[in-house]
XYZ file of C-alpha atoms in Angstrom:
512
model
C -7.955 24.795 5.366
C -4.619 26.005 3.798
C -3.497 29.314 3.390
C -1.261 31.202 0.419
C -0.388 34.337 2.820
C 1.236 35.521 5.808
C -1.051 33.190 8.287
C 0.241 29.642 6.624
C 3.004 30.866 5.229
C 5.907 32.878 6.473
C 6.438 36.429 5.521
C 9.472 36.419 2.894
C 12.658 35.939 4.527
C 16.066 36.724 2.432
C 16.251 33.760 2.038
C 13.214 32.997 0.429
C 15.015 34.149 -2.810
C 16.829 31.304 -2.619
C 13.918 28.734 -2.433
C 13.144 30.112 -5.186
C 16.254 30.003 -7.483
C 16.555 26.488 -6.688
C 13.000 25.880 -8.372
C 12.750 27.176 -11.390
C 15.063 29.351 -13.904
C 15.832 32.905 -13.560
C 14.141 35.107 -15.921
C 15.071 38.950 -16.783
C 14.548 41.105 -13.337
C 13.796 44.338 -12.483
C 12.191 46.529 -9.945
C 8.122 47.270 -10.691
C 7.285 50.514 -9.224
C 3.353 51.569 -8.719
C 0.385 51.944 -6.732
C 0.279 48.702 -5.824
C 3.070 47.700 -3.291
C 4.124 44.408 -2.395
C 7.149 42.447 -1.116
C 9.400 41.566 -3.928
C 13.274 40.090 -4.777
C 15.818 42.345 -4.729
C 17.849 39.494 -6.508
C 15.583 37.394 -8.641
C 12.186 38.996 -10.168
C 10.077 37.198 -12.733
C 8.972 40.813 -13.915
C 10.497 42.780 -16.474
C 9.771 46.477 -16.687
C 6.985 47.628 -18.038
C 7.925 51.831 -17.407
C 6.589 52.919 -20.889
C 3.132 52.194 -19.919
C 3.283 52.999 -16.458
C 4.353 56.595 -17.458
C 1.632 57.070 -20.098
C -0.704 55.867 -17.049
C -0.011 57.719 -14.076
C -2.564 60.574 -14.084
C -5.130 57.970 -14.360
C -3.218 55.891 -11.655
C -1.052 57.916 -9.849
C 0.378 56.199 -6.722
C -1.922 56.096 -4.064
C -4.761 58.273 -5.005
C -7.630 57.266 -7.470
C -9.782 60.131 -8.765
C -14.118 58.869 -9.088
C -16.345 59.927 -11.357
C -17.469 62.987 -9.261
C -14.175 63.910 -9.313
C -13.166 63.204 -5.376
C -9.580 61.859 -5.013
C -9.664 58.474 -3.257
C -7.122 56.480 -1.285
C -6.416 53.519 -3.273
C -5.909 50.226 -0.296
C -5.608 46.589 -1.396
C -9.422 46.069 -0.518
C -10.508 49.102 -2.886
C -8.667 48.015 -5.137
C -9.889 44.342 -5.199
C -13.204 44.834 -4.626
C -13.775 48.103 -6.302
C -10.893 48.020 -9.385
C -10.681 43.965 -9.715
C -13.868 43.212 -8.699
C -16.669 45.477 -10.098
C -14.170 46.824 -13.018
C -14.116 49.704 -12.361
C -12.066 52.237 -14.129
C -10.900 49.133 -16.326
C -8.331 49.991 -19.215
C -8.012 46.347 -20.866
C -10.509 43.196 -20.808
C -8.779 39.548 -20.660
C -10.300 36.889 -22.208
C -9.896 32.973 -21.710
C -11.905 30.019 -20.869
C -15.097 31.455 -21.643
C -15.256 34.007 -18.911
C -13.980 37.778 -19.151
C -12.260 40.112 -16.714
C -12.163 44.007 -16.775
C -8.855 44.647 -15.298
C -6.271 47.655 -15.174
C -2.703 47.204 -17.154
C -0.805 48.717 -14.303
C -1.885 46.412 -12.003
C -1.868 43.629 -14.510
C 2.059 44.957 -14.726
C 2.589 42.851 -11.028
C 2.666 39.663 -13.627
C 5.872 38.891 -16.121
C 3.663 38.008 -18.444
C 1.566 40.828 -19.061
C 4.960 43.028 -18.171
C 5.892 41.371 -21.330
C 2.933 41.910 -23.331
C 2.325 45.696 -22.615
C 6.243 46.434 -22.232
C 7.857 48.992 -25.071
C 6.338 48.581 -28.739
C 4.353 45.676 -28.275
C 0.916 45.646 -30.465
C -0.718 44.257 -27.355
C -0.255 47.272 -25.473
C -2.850 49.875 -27.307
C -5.185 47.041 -27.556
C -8.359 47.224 -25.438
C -9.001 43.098 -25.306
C -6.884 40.714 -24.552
C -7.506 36.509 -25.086
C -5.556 34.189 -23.593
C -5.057 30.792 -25.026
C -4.075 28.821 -22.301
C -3.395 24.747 -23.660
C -2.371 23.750 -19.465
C -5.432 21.224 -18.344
C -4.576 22.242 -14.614
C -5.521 25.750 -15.223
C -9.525 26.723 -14.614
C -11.077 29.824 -14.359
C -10.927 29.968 -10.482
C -7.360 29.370 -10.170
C -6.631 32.241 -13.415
C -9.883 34.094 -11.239
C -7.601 33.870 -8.001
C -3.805 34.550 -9.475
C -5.627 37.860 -11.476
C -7.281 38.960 -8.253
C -3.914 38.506 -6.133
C -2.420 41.145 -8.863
C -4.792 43.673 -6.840
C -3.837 42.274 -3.044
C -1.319 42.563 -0.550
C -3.145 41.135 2.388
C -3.344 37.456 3.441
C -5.313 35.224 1.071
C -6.814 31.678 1.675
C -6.618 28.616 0.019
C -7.559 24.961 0.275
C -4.381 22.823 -0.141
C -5.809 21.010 -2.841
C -6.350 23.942 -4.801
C -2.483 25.015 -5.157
C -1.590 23.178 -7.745
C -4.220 25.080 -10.167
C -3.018 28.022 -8.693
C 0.655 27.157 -9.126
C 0.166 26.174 -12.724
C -1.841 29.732 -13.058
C 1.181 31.613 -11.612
C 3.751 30.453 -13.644
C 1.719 30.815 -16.715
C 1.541 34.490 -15.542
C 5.123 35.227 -14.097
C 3.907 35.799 -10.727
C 6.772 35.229 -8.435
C 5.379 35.753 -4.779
C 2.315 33.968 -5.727
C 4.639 30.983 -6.676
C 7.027 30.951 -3.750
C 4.107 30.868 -1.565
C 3.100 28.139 -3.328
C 6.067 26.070 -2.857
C 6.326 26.623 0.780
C 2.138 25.831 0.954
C 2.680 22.200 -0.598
C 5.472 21.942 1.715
C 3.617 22.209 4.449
C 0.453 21.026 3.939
C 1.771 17.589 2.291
C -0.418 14.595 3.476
C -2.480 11.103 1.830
C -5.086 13.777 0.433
C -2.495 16.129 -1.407
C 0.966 14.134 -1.956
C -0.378 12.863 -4.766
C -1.267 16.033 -6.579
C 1.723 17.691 -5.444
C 4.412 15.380 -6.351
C 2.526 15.772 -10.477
C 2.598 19.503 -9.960
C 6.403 19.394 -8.975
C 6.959 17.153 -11.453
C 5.157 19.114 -14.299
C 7.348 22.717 -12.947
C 10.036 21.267 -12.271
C 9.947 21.797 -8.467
C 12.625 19.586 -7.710
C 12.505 20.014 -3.439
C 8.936 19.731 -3.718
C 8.967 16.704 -5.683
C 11.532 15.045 -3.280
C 9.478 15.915 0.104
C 6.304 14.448 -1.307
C 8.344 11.219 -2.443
C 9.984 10.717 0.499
C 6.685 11.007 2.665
C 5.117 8.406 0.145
C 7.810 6.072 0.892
C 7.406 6.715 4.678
C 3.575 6.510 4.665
C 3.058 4.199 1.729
C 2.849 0.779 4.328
C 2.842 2.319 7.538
C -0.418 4.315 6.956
C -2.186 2.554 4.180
C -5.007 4.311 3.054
C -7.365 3.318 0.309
C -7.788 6.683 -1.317
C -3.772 7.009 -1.084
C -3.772 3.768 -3.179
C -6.309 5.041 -5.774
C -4.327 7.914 -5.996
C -0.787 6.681 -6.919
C -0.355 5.940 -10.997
C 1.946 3.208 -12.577
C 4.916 5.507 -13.135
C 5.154 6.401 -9.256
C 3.909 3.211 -7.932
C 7.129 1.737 -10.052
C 9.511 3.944 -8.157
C 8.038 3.670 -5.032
C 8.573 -0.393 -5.287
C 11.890 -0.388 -6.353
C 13.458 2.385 -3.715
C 16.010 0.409 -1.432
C 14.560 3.229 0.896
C 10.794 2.040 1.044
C 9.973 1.935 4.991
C 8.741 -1.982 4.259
C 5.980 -3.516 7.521
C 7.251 -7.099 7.589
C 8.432 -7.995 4.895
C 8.523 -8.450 0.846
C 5.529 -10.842 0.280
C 3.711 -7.737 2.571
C 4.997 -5.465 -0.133
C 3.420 -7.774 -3.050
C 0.107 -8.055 -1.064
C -0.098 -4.140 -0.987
C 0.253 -4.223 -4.858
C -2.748 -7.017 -4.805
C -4.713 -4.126 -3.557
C -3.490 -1.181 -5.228
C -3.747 -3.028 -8.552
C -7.793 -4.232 -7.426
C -8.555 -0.516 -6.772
C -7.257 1.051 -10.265
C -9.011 -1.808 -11.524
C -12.102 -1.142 -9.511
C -11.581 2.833 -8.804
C -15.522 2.618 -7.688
C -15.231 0.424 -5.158
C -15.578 1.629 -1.424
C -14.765 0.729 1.785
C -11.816 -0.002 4.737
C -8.265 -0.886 4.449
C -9.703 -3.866 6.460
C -12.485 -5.111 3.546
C -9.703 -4.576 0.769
C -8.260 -7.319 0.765
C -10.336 -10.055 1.226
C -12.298 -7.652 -1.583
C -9.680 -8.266 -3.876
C -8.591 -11.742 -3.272
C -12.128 -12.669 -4.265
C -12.118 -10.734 -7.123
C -9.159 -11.969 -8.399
C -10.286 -15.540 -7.911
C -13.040 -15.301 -9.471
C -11.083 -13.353 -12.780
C -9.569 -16.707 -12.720
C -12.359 -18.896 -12.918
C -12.934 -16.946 -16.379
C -9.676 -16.736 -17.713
C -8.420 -20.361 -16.863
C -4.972 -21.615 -17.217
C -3.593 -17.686 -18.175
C -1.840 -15.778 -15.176
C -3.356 -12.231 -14.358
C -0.406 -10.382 -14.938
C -0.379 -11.937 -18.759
C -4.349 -10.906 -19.555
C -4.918 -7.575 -21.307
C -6.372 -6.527 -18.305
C -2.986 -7.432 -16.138
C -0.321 -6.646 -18.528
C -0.546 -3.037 -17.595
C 0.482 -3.771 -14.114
C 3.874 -5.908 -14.985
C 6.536 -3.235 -14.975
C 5.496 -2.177 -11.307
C 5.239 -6.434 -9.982
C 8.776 -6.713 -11.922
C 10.448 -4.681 -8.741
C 9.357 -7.256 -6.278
C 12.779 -9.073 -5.064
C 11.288 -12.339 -5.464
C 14.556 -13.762 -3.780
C 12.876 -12.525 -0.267
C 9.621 -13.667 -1.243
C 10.387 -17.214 -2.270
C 12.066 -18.070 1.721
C 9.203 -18.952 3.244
C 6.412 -21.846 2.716
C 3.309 -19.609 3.713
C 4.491 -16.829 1.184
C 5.186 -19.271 -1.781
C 1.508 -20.858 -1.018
C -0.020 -17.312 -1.271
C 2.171 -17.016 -4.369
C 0.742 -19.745 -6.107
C -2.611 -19.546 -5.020
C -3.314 -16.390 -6.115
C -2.042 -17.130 -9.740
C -1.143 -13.409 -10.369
C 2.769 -13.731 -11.377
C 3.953 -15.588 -14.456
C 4.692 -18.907 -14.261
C 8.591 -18.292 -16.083
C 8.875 -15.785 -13.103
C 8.523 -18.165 -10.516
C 9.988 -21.020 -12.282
C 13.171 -18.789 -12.958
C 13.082 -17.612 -8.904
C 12.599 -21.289 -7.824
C 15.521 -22.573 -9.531
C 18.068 -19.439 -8.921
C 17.564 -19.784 -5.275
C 17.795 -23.526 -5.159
C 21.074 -22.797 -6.729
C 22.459 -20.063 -4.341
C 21.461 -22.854 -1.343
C 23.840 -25.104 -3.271
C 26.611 -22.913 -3.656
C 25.973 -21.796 -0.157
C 26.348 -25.274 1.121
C 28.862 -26.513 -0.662
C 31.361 -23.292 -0.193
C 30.562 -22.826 3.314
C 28.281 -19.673 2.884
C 29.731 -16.715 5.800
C 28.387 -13.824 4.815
C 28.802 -10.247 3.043
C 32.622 -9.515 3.760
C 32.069 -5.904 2.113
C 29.428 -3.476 1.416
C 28.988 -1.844 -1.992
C 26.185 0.456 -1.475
C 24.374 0.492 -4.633
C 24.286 -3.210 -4.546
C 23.472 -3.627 -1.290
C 20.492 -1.417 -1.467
C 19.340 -3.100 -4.816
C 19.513 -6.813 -3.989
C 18.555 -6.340 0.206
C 15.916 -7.541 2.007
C 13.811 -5.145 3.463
C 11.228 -5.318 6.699
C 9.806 -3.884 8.976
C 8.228 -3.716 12.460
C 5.427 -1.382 14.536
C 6.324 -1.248 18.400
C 2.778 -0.257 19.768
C 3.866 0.557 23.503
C 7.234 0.740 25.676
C 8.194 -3.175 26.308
C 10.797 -5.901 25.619
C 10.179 -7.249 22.010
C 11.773 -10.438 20.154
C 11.178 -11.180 16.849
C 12.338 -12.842 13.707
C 11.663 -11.431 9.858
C 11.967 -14.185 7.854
C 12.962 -18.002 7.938
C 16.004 -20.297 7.014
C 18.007 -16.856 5.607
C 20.644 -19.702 3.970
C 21.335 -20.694 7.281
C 21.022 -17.761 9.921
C 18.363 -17.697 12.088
C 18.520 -13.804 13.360
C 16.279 -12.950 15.765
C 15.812 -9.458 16.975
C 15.571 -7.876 20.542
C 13.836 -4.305 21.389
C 14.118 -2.811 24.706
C 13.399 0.682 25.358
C 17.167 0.749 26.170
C 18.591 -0.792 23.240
C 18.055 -3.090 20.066
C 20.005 -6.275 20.003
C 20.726 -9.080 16.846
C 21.105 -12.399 18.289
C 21.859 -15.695 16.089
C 19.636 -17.906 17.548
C 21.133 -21.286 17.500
C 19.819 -23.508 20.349
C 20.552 -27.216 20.593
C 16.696 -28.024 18.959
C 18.047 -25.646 16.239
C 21.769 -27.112 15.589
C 19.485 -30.804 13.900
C 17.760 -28.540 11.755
C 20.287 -26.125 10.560
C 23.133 -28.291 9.897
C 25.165 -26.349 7.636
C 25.825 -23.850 10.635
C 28.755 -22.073 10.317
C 31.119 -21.011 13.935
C 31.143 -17.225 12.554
C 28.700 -15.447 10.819
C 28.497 -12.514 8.764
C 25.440 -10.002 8.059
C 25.140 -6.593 6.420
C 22.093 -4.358 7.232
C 20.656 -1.072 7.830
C 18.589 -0.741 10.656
C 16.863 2.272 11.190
C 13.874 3.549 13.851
C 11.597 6.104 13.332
C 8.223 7.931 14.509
C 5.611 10.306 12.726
C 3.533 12.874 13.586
C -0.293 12.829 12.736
C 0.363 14.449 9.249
C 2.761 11.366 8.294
C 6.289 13.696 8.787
C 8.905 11.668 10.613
C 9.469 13.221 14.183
C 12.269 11.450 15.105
C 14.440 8.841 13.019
C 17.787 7.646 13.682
C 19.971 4.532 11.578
C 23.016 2.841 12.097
C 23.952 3.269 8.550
C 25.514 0.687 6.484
C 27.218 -1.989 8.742
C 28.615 -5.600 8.389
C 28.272 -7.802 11.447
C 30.353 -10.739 12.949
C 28.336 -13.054 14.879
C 29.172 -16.076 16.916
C 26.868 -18.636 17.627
C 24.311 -17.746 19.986
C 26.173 -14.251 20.454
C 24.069 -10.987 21.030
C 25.678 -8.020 20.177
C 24.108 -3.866 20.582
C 22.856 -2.391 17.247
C 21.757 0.490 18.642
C 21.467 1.999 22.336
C 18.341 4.071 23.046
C 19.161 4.971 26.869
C 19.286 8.865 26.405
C 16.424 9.386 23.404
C 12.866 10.253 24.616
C 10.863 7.547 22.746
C 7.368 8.421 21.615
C 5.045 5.015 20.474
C 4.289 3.631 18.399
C 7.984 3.617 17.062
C 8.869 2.063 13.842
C 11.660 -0.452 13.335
C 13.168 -0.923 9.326
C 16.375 -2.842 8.131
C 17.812 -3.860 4.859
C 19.539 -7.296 4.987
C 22.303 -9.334 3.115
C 22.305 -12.671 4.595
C 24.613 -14.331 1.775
C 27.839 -12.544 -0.283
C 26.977 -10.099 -3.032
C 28.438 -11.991 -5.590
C 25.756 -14.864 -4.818
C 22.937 -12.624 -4.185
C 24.215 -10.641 -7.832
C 23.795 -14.289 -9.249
C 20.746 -14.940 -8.470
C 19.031 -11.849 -8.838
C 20.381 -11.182 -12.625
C 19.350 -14.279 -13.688
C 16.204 -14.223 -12.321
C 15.552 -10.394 -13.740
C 16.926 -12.217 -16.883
C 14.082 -14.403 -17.114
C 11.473 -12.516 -16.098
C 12.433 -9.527 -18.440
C 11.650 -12.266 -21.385
């Protein structure tokens, strides 16, 4: 269970102001006096003043006696005054109306919110009225989140809240001005952000324009998205964000870019079977045979180009089919499943035959340069889970136009070796003395809730290899390591200006 309050969330540092700022607008500020006190901003306030009706109200309310009907003078704490003022009504000077439920509330308490700071401030016609109705038009407000943001009005003590509750709540508080109510809101969905609420969050930030928030539940998607698949994660994530999520040059990728198309398989089966239940180990042999037999109905038509399908293109557009099509076993899967448009493939096969060519023919070396927005749009990107301390050898993908890198993980230190033994020289015959490769490599670990707990990357490099050489990417002797550990790089195996070629022209095709 989360908590808006002291026990989840910090008390308000100075600094808190400035988490603040840096989420939404400023709006006019000044300092609300009353009976009820609370922590506030001494340099941003959502509330304006609302001293005309405070002053007409302070017999009734003076500041921290109430008198009762018999006349004694009571001590007026946070819980009297939620349970006896918001609660029960008691005392009540104004009603508020909206989605068909009605609260008997006090104005100077109501005075805690912007909005109604607004409303009852100066001349306003609101402020002699005795009902108020709210039209409220935002489909994430309900009546327990407006029940909740009222009630906190009345409250200085700690008050819980399930996580997935906060975006109501935050939706409720901005449509009332409440400012602590929304800073402890923002710091809530930063710390509570996991497969259950990243979803909701990253809309919410989206929708009030909580710009940190909305980064911190992106970046954990693209952290968590293939490392910790999760079938109600999947159901979860819409076209729009599934689209960025594909195309990020940042997306922590296991294995490699035909794994990234076989997580789409799924996703794609689940928002077109959101009933279906089970594990991340039924889903998808659960979706290859529903897909296959879609196709026995639909014949000679591709699934992406059915009514059903055509939805789904824009997201399967991202996939660099360059890193899919190097391989025999990926192209098969490809193929068989009959999901991609046969121009798409058609336009990939030839554009990489191509690049081989010019490869061949010009002596292919390598990236001599790195232009970082290139590099991260046209790289390949993989990936690798190291379950327990050991020495580790591995290789991503296959011919790479001539390169066979293998990689080497030690607890000590991770190692790129061009693999070129005798058996390999016959097979690889284009084999150039020097070789050069740009990547990214970078290693990582989570904690149970999906944060990173450790990460470290060589950044952008280019690397001269010899044949058979070996050469230290990165040297691990001093870091504690903590398993399983994650292993990610982005690769350029040919020169940009080949890579450039045959990516346009296959985006070319495929966007016609």
């Amino acid at each position: 269970m989360g908590l808006i309050g002291s026990r989840v969330l910090r008390c308000w540092e100075p600094d808190s102001v400035d988490l603040l700022q840096q989420e939404y607008s400023a709006r006019p500020s000044s300092h609300i006096s009353g009976s009820h006190k609370r922590k506030e901003s001494s340099e941003h306030d959502l509330r304006p003043t609302c001293d005309s009706h405070r002053s007409e109200n302070q017999e009734e309310y003076p500041q921290e006696f109430l008198s009762t009907s018999d006349g004694k003078r009571v001590k007026i704490t946070s819980e009297y005054a939620y349970e006896k003022l918001f609660l029960n009504g008691e005392n009540s000077d104004i009603k508020i109306s909206a989605l068909g439920k009605v609260w008997c509330l006090h104005k100077i308490y109501l005075c805690h919110s912007g909005y109604f700071a607004n409303m009852f401030g100066g001349s306003s016609k609101e402020l002699h009225k005795n009902m108020i109705e709210l039209d409220i038009n935002d489909k994430n407000i309900d009546v327990q989140s407006l029940h909740f943001v009222l009630g906190s009005l009345y409250r200085d003590e700690c008050i819980f809240m399930e996580p997935f509750k906060v975006p109501n709540v935050l939706a409720t508080a901005f449509l009332l001005q409440v400012e602590n109510l929304i800073k402890q809101c923002i710091e809530t969905m930063k710390t509570t952000i996991n497969a259950t609420t990243v979803c909701g969050y990253f809309a919410a930030a989206e929708t009030y324009g909580l710009d940190s928030v909305r980064a911190e539940c992106f970046e954990w998607l693209l952290h968590n998205l293939m490392t910790h698949p999760c079938v109600e994660l999947y159901k979860e994530i819409g076209l729009e964000l599934m689209n960025l999520l594909i195309s990020s040059p940042d997306l922590l990728v296991m294995q490699v870019e035909i794994d990234i198309y076989t997580m789409l398989k799924q996703w794609m089966f689940l928002h077109l079977n959101p009933a279906w239940k089970g594990s991340m180990k039924e889903l998808l042999a659960n979706a290859n045979n529903w897909f296959s037999r879609n196709r026995e109905c639909i014949g000679n038509i591709t699934f992406l180009d059915t009514e059903e399908g055509i939805t789904f293109k824009p997201v399967f557009k991202n996939l660099r089919f360059q890193h899919i099509f190097c391989g025999l076993s990926a192209i098969r899967v490809i193929e068989q499943d009959f999901l991609i448009p046969s121009e798409w493939l058609s336009s990939v096969y030839k554009q990489q035959w191509f690049t081989f060519l010019k490869a061949r023919r010009y002596g292919e070396i390598g990236p001599r340069d790195i232009n970082e927005t290139e590099f991260e749009r046209y790289s390949m990107r993989c990936g690798k889970k190291i379950i327990k301390d050991g020495r580790y050898i591995w290789k991503w993908s296959g011919y790479n136009f001539g390169f066979p890198l293998h990689v080497i993980f030690t607890s000590h230190c991770i190692i790129f070796k061009q693999n070129t033994c005798n058996q390999l020289r016959e097979v690889y015959s284009t084999l150039q003395p020097l070789r050069n490769i740009a990547f990214r490599l970078t290693l990582v670990s989570f904690d149970v809730t999906g944060r990173l707990s450790f990460s470290k990357t060589t950044g952008y490099k280019i690397l001269t290899l010899k044949n058979d050489e070996e050469r230290v990417i990165m040297k691990l002797d001093s870091i504690p390591l903590s398993f399983p550990l994650y292993i990610f790089c982005n690769f350029l195996f040919i020169s940009l200006e080949n890579t450039k070629n045959c990516q346009s022209c296959t985006l070319d095709n495929i966007n016609t």
